[in-house]
Coordinates of C-alpha atoms in Angstrom, one line a residue:
M28 CA 0.0 0.0 0.0
K29 CA 3.0 2.3 0.0
K30 CA 2.0 4.0 -3.3
V31 CA -1.7 3.8 -2.7
F32 CA -2.3 7.5 -2.7
L33 CA -0.4 8.0 -6.0
T34 CA -2.4 5.2 -7.4
L35 CA -5.6 7.0 -6.4
L36 CA -4.5 10.4 -7.4
F37 CA -3.6 9.6 -11.0
C38 CA -6.3 7.1 -11.7
S39 CA -8.2 8.5 -14.6
I40 CA -11.6 7.2 -13.5
L41 CA -11.6 9.3 -10.4
S42 CA -13.8 12.3 -11.2
Q43 CA -16.0 12.3 -8.1
C44 CA -15.9 11.3 -4.4
S45 CA -18.1 11.3 -1.3
A46 CA -17.6 13.6 1.6
L47 CA -18.5 12.1 4.9
T48 CA -17.0 14.9 7.0
S49 CA -17.1 18.6 6.5
M50 CA -13.5 19.4 5.8
T51 CA -13.1 22.9 7.3
D52 CA -9.7 24.5 7.3
D53 CA -9.4 23.4 10.9
N54 CA -10.2 19.7 10.1
M55 CA -7.9 19.8 7.1
A56 CA -5.1 21.1 9.2
K57 CA -5.6 18.4 11.8
A58 CA -5.6 15.7 9.0
I59 CA -2.4 17.1 7.5
Q60 CA -0.7 17.1 10.9
F61 CA -1.9 13.5 11.5
G62 CA -0.3 12.4 8.2
I63 CA 2.9 14.4 9.0
S64 CA 3.2 12.9 12.5
S65 CA 2.6 9.4 11.1
K66 CA 5.7 9.8 8.8
Q67 CA 7.8 11.5 11.5
D68 CA 7.0 8.6 13.9
K69 CA 8.1 6.1 11.2
Q70 CA 4.7 4.4 11.0
T71 CA 3.8 2.3 8.0
L72 CA 0.9 3.4 5.9
Y73 CA -1.1 0.5 7.3
Q74 CA -0.5 1.8 10.8
L75 CA -1.7 5.2 9.7
I76 CA -5.1 3.8 8.5
N77 CA -5.5 1.5 11.6
P78 CA -8.2 3.8 13.1
W79 CA -10.3 3.4 10.0
L80 CA -10.2 -0.4 9.8
I81 CA -13.5 -2.2 9.8
P82 CA -13.4 -5.9 10.8
E83 CA -15.1 -8.8 9.0
R84 CA -18.2 -10.0 10.8
N85 CA -19.0 -13.5 9.5
L86 CA -15.6 -15.1 10.5
K87 CA -16.3 -18.1 8.3
N88 CA -13.3 -17.9 5.9
P89 CA -11.1 -20.9 6.7
Y90 CA -8.1 -19.0 5.4
R91 CA -8.7 -15.8 7.3
Q92 CA -5.9 -14.2 9.3
K93 CA -7.1 -10.6 9.7
E94 CA -9.5 -9.3 7.1
N95 CA -10.8 -5.8 7.1
I96 CA -11.9 -2.9 4.9
F97 CA -11.7 0.9 5.3
V98 CA -13.3 3.9 3.7
Y99 CA -11.1 6.6 2.1
T100 CA -12.7 9.5 3.8
P101 CA -11.6 13.1 3.0
Y102 CA -9.8 13.3 6.3
L103 CA -7.9 10.1 5.6
L104 CA -7.1 11.1 2.1
A105 CA -5.7 14.4 3.4
A106 CA -3.5 12.6 5.9
I107 CA -2.2 10.2 3.3
H108 CA -1.5 13.0 0.9
A109 CA 0.4 15.0 3.6
R110 CA 2.4 11.9 4.4
D111 CA 3.4 11.5 0.8
K112 CA 4.5 15.1 0.6
V113 CA 6.7 14.6 3.6
E114 CA 8.2 11.4 2.1
E115 CA 9.0 13.5 -1.0
S116 CA 10.7 16.2 1.2
R117 CA 8.0 18.7 0.2
V118 CA 5.8 20.9 2.4
P119 CA 2.1 19.9 2.5
E120 CA 0.1 22.9 1.5
L121 CA -3.5 23.1 2.6
S122 CA -4.7 24.5 -0.8
D123 CA -2.9 21.8 -2.7
I124 CA -4.3 19.0 -0.6
R125 CA -7.8 20.4 -0.7
K126 CA -7.6 20.5 -4.5
A127 CA -6.5 16.9 -4.6
I128 CA -9.3 15.7 -2.3
Q129 CA -11.9 17.5 -4.5
E130 CA -11.0 15.1 -7.3
Y131 CA -12.8 12.4 -5.3
E132 CA -16.1 14.1 -5.0
G133 CA -19.0 11.7 -5.8
I134 CA -17.0 8.4 -5.2
T135 CA -17.1 6.1 -2.2
L136 CA -13.7 4.4 -2.3
I137 CA -13.3 1.2 -0.2
G138 CA -9.9 -0.3 0.6
A139 CA -9.9 -4.0 1.4
R140 CA -7.4 -6.5 2.9
L141 CA -8.5 -10.1 2.1
N142 CA -7.1 -13.5 2.8
T143 CA -7.3 -16.3 0.2
P144 CA -5.5 -19.6 -0.5
V145 CA -4.6 -18.3 -4.0
V146 CA -4.2 -14.8 -5.6
L147 CA -7.7 -14.0 -6.9
Q148 CA -8.1 -12.9 -10.5
A149 CA -10.8 -10.7 -12.1
G150 CA -14.0 -12.8 -12.1
D151 CA -13.0 -15.0 -9.2
Y152 CA -14.9 -12.8 -6.7
T153 CA -17.9 -10.6 -6.3
V154 CA -18.4 -7.4 -4.4
R155 CA -21.7 -5.8 -3.4
L156 CA -22.5 -2.7 -1.4
V157 CA -25.9 -3.2 0.3
Q158 CA -28.1 -0.5 1.9
G159 CA -31.8 -1.4 2.5
N160 CA -33.2 -2.5 -0.8
T161 CA -30.2 -1.1 -2.7
S162 CA -27.5 -3.5 -3.9
L163 CA -24.6 -2.0 -5.9
A164 CA -21.6 -3.5 -7.6
P165 CA -18.4 -1.4 -7.8
Y166 CA -18.1 0.4 -11.1
A167 CA -14.3 -0.2 -10.9
S168 CA -11.8 -2.2 -8.9
N169 CA -8.1 -1.8 -8.4
Y170 CA -5.7 -4.6 -7.4
L171 CA -2.8 -3.1 -5.5
H172 CA -0.6 -6.1 -4.5
H173 CA -0.3 -9.2 -2.4
E174 CA 2.0 -11.0 0.0
M175 CA 2.2 -14.6 1.1
I176 CA 2.1 -15.4 4.8
N177 CA 2.1 -18.6 6.9
K178 CA -1.4 -19.9 7.6
I179 CA -2.5 -20.1 11.2
D180 CA -4.9 -22.9 12.0
K181 CA -7.2 -21.1 14.4
Q182 CA -9.1 -24.2 15.5
E183 CA -5.9 -26.1 16.2
E184 CA -4.5 -23.1 18.1
A185 CA -7.6 -23.0 20.3
Q186 CA -7.4 -26.7 21.0
K187 CA -3.7 -26.5 21.9
A188 CA -4.4 -23.6 24.2
S189 CA -7.2 -25.5 26.0
Q190 CA -5.0 -28.6 26.5
P191 CA -2.7 -28.9 29.6
D192 CA 1.0 -29.4 29.1
D193 CA 1.7 -33.0 29.9
G194 CA 5.4 -32.7 29.3
K195 CA 5.4 -35.2 26.4
Q196 CA 7.9 -34.7 23.6
L197 CA 6.7 -34.8 20.0
T198 CA 8.0 -37.6 17.8
R199 CA 9.9 -36.9 14.6
D200 CA 6.8 -37.6 12.5
E201 CA 4.7 -35.3 14.7
K202 CA 7.2 -32.5 14.5
K203 CA 7.3 -32.9 10.7
K204 CA 3.5 -32.8 10.5
D205 CA 3.4 -29.8 12.8
S206 CA 6.0 -27.9 10.8
T207 CA 4.2 -28.6 7.5
A208 CA 0.9 -27.2 8.9
K209 CA 2.7 -24.0 10.0
T210 CA 4.3 -23.4 6.6
E211 CA 1.0 -23.6 4.6
K212 CA 0.7 -20.2 2.8
V213 CA -2.1 -17.7 2.6
A214 CA -2.3 -14.8 0.2
V215 CA -3.0 -11.3 1.7
L216 CA -4.6 -9.2 -1.0
E217 CA -4.8 -5.4 -1.0
M218 CA -7.6 -4.1 -3.2
Q219 CA -9.8 -1.1 -3.8
F220 CA -13.4 -0.8 -4.9
Y221 CA -15.1 2.3 -6.3
F222 CA -18.8 3.0 -5.8
D223 CA -21.0 5.7 -7.2
S224 CA -22.1 7.7 -4.1
S225 CA -25.2 9.0 -6.0
Q226 CA -26.6 5.5 -6.0
F227 CA -26.9 5.2 -2.2
N228 CA -26.6 7.4 0.9
P229 CA -22.9 7.3 2.0
V230 CA -23.7 9.0 5.4
Q231 CA -26.0 6.2 6.5
Q232 CA -25.0 2.7 7.5
Y233 CA -24.3 0.1 4.8
T234 CA -22.7 -3.3 4.3
V235 CA -20.0 -4.4 2.0
L236 CA -20.2 -8.1 1.0
I237 CA -17.2 -9.8 -0.7
S238 CA -17.4 -13.4 -1.9
D239 CA -15.3 -16.0 -3.7
K240 CA -15.5 -19.8 -4.2
Y241 CA -12.6 -20.5 -1.8
C242 CA -13.6 -18.5 1.2
G243 CA -17.4 -17.9 1.0
E244 CA -18.9 -14.6 1.9
R245 CA -17.3 -11.9 4.0
R246 CA -19.4 -9.2 5.7
F247 CA -18.2 -5.7 6.6
D248 CA -20.7 -3.3 8.3
V249 CA -19.9 0.3 7.8
N250 CA -21.2 3.0 10.2
P251 CA -20.2 6.4 8.8
E252 CA -21.0 8.1 12.1
T253 CA -18.0 6.4 13.6
I254 CA -15.5 7.2 10.8
R255 CA -13.4 10.3 11.0

């Protein structure tokens, strides 16, 4: 996600974006300082967006490690843009950042971090934004990147945690089996989904559903009132 803001800024399809928060000069200044402080504190971009993360609710994906989404609010976009300016050894100017954010007017942009056994390709998954009787597909998607991590067997971990330590040593075959289980890989996908804000009410609660044949359906409930 290191170059996520540049990806967003120069994407030709971005002509509108939703505004969940009134970005007064005071709020803009706070967002800019938040982004600057993040860079000065040597936080990763993922650490910066941590307050915006929305967890998955179904918890049925057998490959899940830590799946979540987040909404690119104007405040967050301002913080990311300011952070990028600092990284480029440039001074974040309020007017410059405000102009950049205006390019997102009319769009609800969702970032997603998903876990799958393989790297999903276009057509391997479906995404829907649901609000009341409204069900929307994103008008565009953007694949950022992926990384492979070791799979953690959550059921096995829970069983081990509940079992007392009897002091027994594992046999060679048991150690080999245990090592094999720990080295099974899971793909961590970073993606973005673009929705037309005029097709629903972005300041009221809605749900994002993401499904694929390997992991079933994931549910993310978004409450705009709790998002900065």
